[in-house]
Amino acid sequence: MAQCPVNSCEICDNSIGRRFCIDCEQLFCKSCEISHLKTKSCVDHVFQDADKAKPEVKTPICKQHGEKYTYYCNTCSSLTCNICLPTTHNKHDFCLIDAAASKTRSVLDREVKVAEDRIRRAKEKVVSWHHIYQDSNFVCVPDACRLQKAHQ
């Protein structure tokens, strides 16, 4: 009979990791989860049951420090880790990645709606022009790239 691997808490290694921090991509026991959420930089982290987690989705890693990116620098338009932030980006405008993603998602949603509206209006014009040309007996003469009456 096959056995399921038991994953231990990646913080204390003493208990079973039953909770998964989506932001840190780590398994936690309940007591380490509580401690983690009390940390100022981790207060907004989201947890879910470890058996429902999809840890194969990985957050990009800072090549210089090997740390996960947690911030977005608005000044540089780039992701930054906890180590880069106070050194390279210390006087820059920054926010958490989730906030930047949410803002960008909203902007993109608006732009998609505008584009869809433009496409809809363009299609309506094409249909309207098609009816006008059919009703007026005009035909397109490709060689001259102009409209001529069909019965001249």
JSON list of C-alpha atoms in Angstrom, two decimals, residues 14-122:
[
{"chain": "A", "resi": 14, "resn": "ASN", "atom": "CA", "xyz": [8.46, 19.93, 14.72]},
{"chain": "A", "resi": 15, "resn": "SER", "atom": "CA", "xyz": [4.83, 19.79, 13.60]},
{"chain": "A", "resi": 16, "resn": "ILE", "atom": "CA", "xyz": [2.87, 18.79, 10.53]},
{"chain": "A", "resi": 17, "resn": "GLY", "atom": "CA", "xyz": [2.50, 21.60, 8.01]},
{"chain": "A", "resi": 18, "resn": "ARG", "atom": "CA", "xyz": [-1.26, 21.77, 7.53]},
{"chain": "A", "resi": 19, "resn": "ARG", "atom": "CA", "xyz": [-1.42, 25.39, 6.29]},
{"chain": "A", "resi": 20, "resn": "PHE", "atom": "CA", "xyz": [0.18, 26.88, 3.17]},
{"chain": "A", "resi": 21, "resn": "CYS", "atom": "CA", "xyz": [1.16, 30.55, 2.89]},
{"chain": "A", "resi": 22, "resn": "ILE", "atom": "CA", "xyz": [0.40, 31.51, -0.70]},
{"chain": "A", "resi": 23, "resn": "ASP", "atom": "CA", "xyz": [2.66, 34.57, -0.49]},
{"chain": "A", "resi": 24, "resn": "CYS", "atom": "CA", "xyz": [5.72, 32.77, 0.90]},
{"chain": "A", "resi": 25, "resn": "GLU", "atom": "CA", "xyz": [4.92, 29.40, -0.69]},
{"chain": "A", "resi": 26, "resn": "GLN", "atom": "CA", "xyz": [5.73, 27.58, 2.54]},
{"chain": "A", "resi": 27, "resn": "LEU", "atom": "CA", "xyz": [4.01, 25.05, 4.77]},
{"chain": "A", "resi": 28, "resn": "PHE", "atom": "CA", "xyz": [3.19, 26.12, 8.33]},
{"chain": "A", "resi": 29, "resn": "CYS", "atom": "CA", "xyz": [1.80, 24.49, 11.44]},
{"chain": "A", "resi": 30, "resn": "LYS", "atom": "CA", "xyz": [-0.99, 26.45, 13.14]},
{"chain": "A", "resi": 31, "resn": "SER", "atom": "CA", "xyz": [1.24, 28.08, 15.78]},
{"chain": "A", "resi": 32, "resn": "CYS", "atom": "CA", "xyz": [3.84, 29.19, 13.21]},
{"chain": "A", "resi": 33, "resn": "GLU", "atom": "CA", "xyz": [1.02, 30.54, 11.00]},
{"chain": "A", "resi": 34, "resn": "ILE", "atom": "CA", "xyz": [-0.18, 32.71, 13.89]},
{"chain": "A", "resi": 35, "resn": "SER", "atom": "CA", "xyz": [3.35, 34.00, 14.52]},
{"chain": "A", "resi": 36, "resn": "HIS", "atom": "CA", "xyz": [3.87, 34.62, 10.81]},
{"chain": "A", "resi": 37, "resn": "LEU", "atom": "CA", "xyz": [0.72, 36.74, 10.57]},
{"chain": "A", "resi": 38, "resn": "LYS", "atom": "CA", "xyz": [1.89, 38.86, 13.51]},
{"chain": "A", "resi": 39, "resn": "THR", "atom": "CA", "xyz": [4.99, 39.91, 11.57]},
{"chain": "A", "resi": 40, "resn": "LYS", "atom": "CA", "xyz": [4.46, 43.41, 10.16]},
{"chain": "A", "resi": 41, "resn": "SER", "atom": "CA", "xyz": [5.55, 42.55, 6.61]},
{"chain": "A", "resi": 42, "resn": "CYS", "atom": "CA", "xyz": [3.43, 39.37, 6.57]},
{"chain": "A", "resi": 43, "resn": "VAL", "atom": "CA", "xyz": [0.20, 40.62, 8.15]},
{"chain": "A", "resi": 44, "resn": "ASP", "atom": "CA", "xyz": [-1.66, 40.51, 4.81]},
{"chain": "A", "resi": 45, "resn": "HIS", "atom": "CA", "xyz": [-0.43, 37.07, 3.75]},
{"chain": "A", "resi": 46, "resn": "VAL", "atom": "CA", "xyz": [-3.07, 34.59, 2.66]},
{"chain": "A", "resi": 47, "resn": "PHE", "atom": "CA", "xyz": [-3.19, 31.01, 3.96]},
{"chain": "A", "resi": 48, "resn": "GLN", "atom": "CA", "xyz": [-5.10, 27.99, 2.79]},
{"chain": "A", "resi": 49, "resn": "ASP", "atom": "CA", "xyz": [-5.26, 24.35, 3.76]},
{"chain": "A", "resi": 50, "resn": "ALA", "atom": "CA", "xyz": [-2.11, 22.57, 2.60]},
{"chain": "A", "resi": 51, "resn": "ASP", "atom": "CA", "xyz": [-4.07, 19.83, 0.83]},
{"chain": "A", "resi": 52, "resn": "LYS", "atom": "CA", "xyz": [-5.77, 22.46, -1.37]},
{"chain": "A", "resi": 53, "resn": "ALA", "atom": "CA", "xyz": [-2.61, 24.45, -2.09]},
{"chain": "A", "resi": 54, "resn": "LYS", "atom": "CA", "xyz": [-0.95, 24.47, -5.49]},
{"chain": "A", "resi": 55, "resn": "PRO", "atom": "CA", "xyz": [2.71, 25.05, -4.64]},
{"chain": "A", "resi": 56, "resn": "GLU", "atom": "CA", "xyz": [3.83, 24.43, -8.23]},
{"chain": "A", "resi": 57, "resn": "VAL", "atom": "CA", "xyz": [3.01, 28.07, -9.02]},
{"chain": "A", "resi": 58, "resn": "LYS", "atom": "CA", "xyz": [6.22, 29.88, -8.11]},
{"chain": "A", "resi": 59, "resn": "THR", "atom": "CA", "xyz": [6.86, 33.52, -7.39]},
{"chain": "A", "resi": 60, "resn": "PRO", "atom": "CA", "xyz": [9.83, 35.01, -9.26]},
{"chain": "A", "resi": 61, "resn": "ILE", "atom": "CA", "xyz": [13.06, 35.15, -7.27]},
{"chain": "A", "resi": 62, "resn": "CYS", "atom": "CA", "xyz": [15.53, 38.05, -6.98]},
{"chain": "A", "resi": 63, "resn": "LYS", "atom": "CA", "xyz": [18.67, 36.92, -8.82]},
{"chain": "A", "resi": 64, "resn": "GLN", "atom": "CA", "xyz": [20.91, 39.04, -6.61]},
{"chain": "A", "resi": 65, "resn": "HIS", "atom": "CA", "xyz": [19.64, 37.82, -3.22]},
{"chain": "A", "resi": 66, "resn": "GLY", "atom": "CA", "xyz": [17.70, 34.60, -3.91]},
{"chain": "A", "resi": 67, "resn": "GLU", "atom": "CA", "xyz": [14.67, 36.10, -2.12]},
{"chain": "A", "resi": 68, "resn": "LYS", "atom": "CA", "xyz": [11.09, 36.11, -3.38]},
{"chain": "A", "resi": 69, "resn": "TYR", "atom": "CA", "xyz": [9.85, 39.40, -4.73]},
{"chain": "A", "resi": 70, "resn": "THR", "atom": "CA", "xyz": [7.34, 40.95, -2.36]},
{"chain": "A", "resi": 71, "resn": "TYR", "atom": "CA", "xyz": [7.20, 44.58, -3.50]},
{"chain": "A", "resi": 72, "resn": "TYR", "atom": "CA", "xyz": [6.68, 46.49, -6.70]},
{"chain": "A", "resi": 73, "resn": "CYS", "atom": "CA", "xyz": [8.72, 49.67, -7.16]},
{"chain": "A", "resi": 74, "resn": "ASN", "atom": "CA", "xyz": [6.51, 52.20, -8.96]},
{"chain": "A", "resi": 75, "resn": "THR", "atom": "CA", "xyz": [9.52, 54.47, -9.55]},
{"chain": "A", "resi": 76, "resn": "CYS", "atom": "CA", "xyz": [11.52, 51.80, -11.43]},
{"chain": "A", "resi": 77, "resn": "SER", "atom": "CA", "xyz": [8.52, 49.76, -12.67]},
{"chain": "A", "resi": 78, "resn": "SER", "atom": "CA", "xyz": [10.12, 46.60, -11.32]},
{"chain": "A", "resi": 79, "resn": "LEU", "atom": "CA", "xyz": [9.69, 43.89, -8.71]},
{"chain": "A", "resi": 80, "resn": "THR", "atom": "CA", "xyz": [11.92, 44.05, -5.65]},
{"chain": "A", "resi": 81, "resn": "CYS", "atom": "CA", "xyz": [12.74, 41.77, -2.73]},
{"chain": "A", "resi": 82, "resn": "ASN", "atom": "CA", "xyz": [12.92, 42.61, 0.98]},
{"chain": "A", "resi": 83, "resn": "ILE", "atom": "CA", "xyz": [16.70, 43.11, 0.75]},
{"chain": "A", "resi": 84, "resn": "CYS", "atom": "CA", "xyz": [16.70, 45.29, -2.39]},
{"chain": "A", "resi": 85, "resn": "LEU", "atom": "CA", "xyz": [13.92, 47.54, -1.09]},
{"chain": "A", "resi": 86, "resn": "PRO", "atom": "CA", "xyz": [15.82, 49.39, 1.68]},
{"chain": "A", "resi": 87, "resn": "THR", "atom": "CA", "xyz": [19.04, 49.60, -0.32]},
{"chain": "A", "resi": 88, "resn": "THR", "atom": "CA", "xyz": [18.35, 50.12, -4.03]},
{"chain": "A", "resi": 89, "resn": "HIS", "atom": "CA", "xyz": [14.79, 51.47, -3.74]},
{"chain": "A", "resi": 90, "resn": "ASN", "atom": "CA", "xyz": [14.88, 53.20, -0.34]},
{"chain": "A", "resi": 91, "resn": "LYS", "atom": "CA", "xyz": [13.43, 56.58, -1.43]},
{"chain": "A", "resi": 92, "resn": "HIS", "atom": "CA", "xyz": [11.23, 55.19, -4.20]},
{"chain": "A", "resi": 93, "resn": "ASP", "atom": "CA", "xyz": [7.45, 54.87, -4.36]},
{"chain": "A", "resi": 94, "resn": "PHE", "atom": "CA", "xyz": [6.62, 51.19, -3.77]},
{"chain": "A", "resi": 95, "resn": "CYS", "atom": "CA", "xyz": [3.76, 48.88, -2.78]},
{"chain": "A", "resi": 96, "resn": "LEU", "atom": "CA", "xyz": [3.10, 45.19, -2.20]},
{"chain": "A", "resi": 97, "resn": "ILE", "atom": "CA", "xyz": [2.96, 43.07, -5.36]},
{"chain": "A", "resi": 98, "resn": "ASP", "atom": "CA", "xyz": [-0.70, 42.20, -4.78]},
{"chain": "A", "resi": 99, "resn": "ALA", "atom": "CA", "xyz": [-1.66, 45.89, -4.70]},
{"chain": "A", "resi": 100, "resn": "ALA", "atom": "CA", "xyz": [0.26, 46.59, -7.91]},
{"chain": "A", "resi": 101, "resn": "ALA", "atom": "CA", "xyz": [-1.29, 43.55, -9.59]},
{"chain": "A", "resi": 102, "resn": "SER", "atom": "CA", "xyz": [-4.78, 44.59, -8.54]},
{"chain": "A", "resi": 103, "resn": "LYS", "atom": "CA", "xyz": [-4.25, 48.11, -9.85]},
{"chain": "A", "resi": 104, "resn": "THR", "atom": "CA", "xyz": [-2.81, 46.84, -13.14]},
{"chain": "A", "resi": 105, "resn": "ARG", "atom": "CA", "xyz": [-5.65, 44.33, -13.50]},
{"chain": "A", "resi": 106, "resn": "SER", "atom": "CA", "xyz": [-8.20, 47.14, -13.08]},
{"chain": "A", "resi": 107, "resn": "VAL", "atom": "CA", "xyz": [-6.45, 49.30, -15.70]},
{"chain": "A", "resi": 108, "resn": "LEU", "atom": "CA", "xyz": [-6.30, 46.38, -18.14]},
{"chain": "A", "resi": 109, "resn": "ASP", "atom": "CA", "xyz": [-9.98, 45.54, -17.55]},
{"chain": "A", "resi": 110, "resn": "ARG", "atom": "CA", "xyz": [-10.94, 49.13, -18.42]},
{"chain": "A", "resi": 111, "resn": "GLU", "atom": "CA", "xyz": [-8.71, 49.13, -21.52]},
{"chain": "A", "resi": 112, "resn": "VAL", "atom": "CA", "xyz": [-10.22, 45.82, -22.69]},
{"chain": "A", "resi": 113, "resn": "LYS", "atom": "CA", "xyz": [-13.74, 47.24, -22.28]},
{"chain": "A", "resi": 114, "resn": "VAL", "atom": "CA", "xyz": [-12.79, 50.34, -24.29]},
{"chain": "A", "resi": 115, "resn": "ALA", "atom": "CA", "xyz": [-11.26, 48.17, -27.03]},
{"chain": "A", "resi": 116, "resn": "GLU", "atom": "CA", "xyz": [-14.32, 45.88, -27.11]},
{"chain": "A", "resi": 117, "resn": "ASP", "atom": "CA", "xyz": [-16.59, 48.93, -27.42]},
{"chain": "A", "resi": 118, "resn": "ARG", "atom": "CA", "xyz": [-14.49, 50.29, -30.31]},
{"chain": "A", "resi": 119, "resn": "ILE", "atom": "CA", "xyz": [-14.65, 46.92, -32.06]},
{"chain": "A", "resi": 120, "resn": "ARG", "atom": "CA", "xyz": [-18.42, 46.73, -31.57]},
{"chain": "A", "resi": 121, "resn": "ARG", "atom": "CA", "xyz": [-18.88, 50.26, -33.00]},
{"chain": "A", "resi": 122, "resn": "ALA", "atom": "CA", "xyz": [-16.58, 49.48, -35.95]}
]
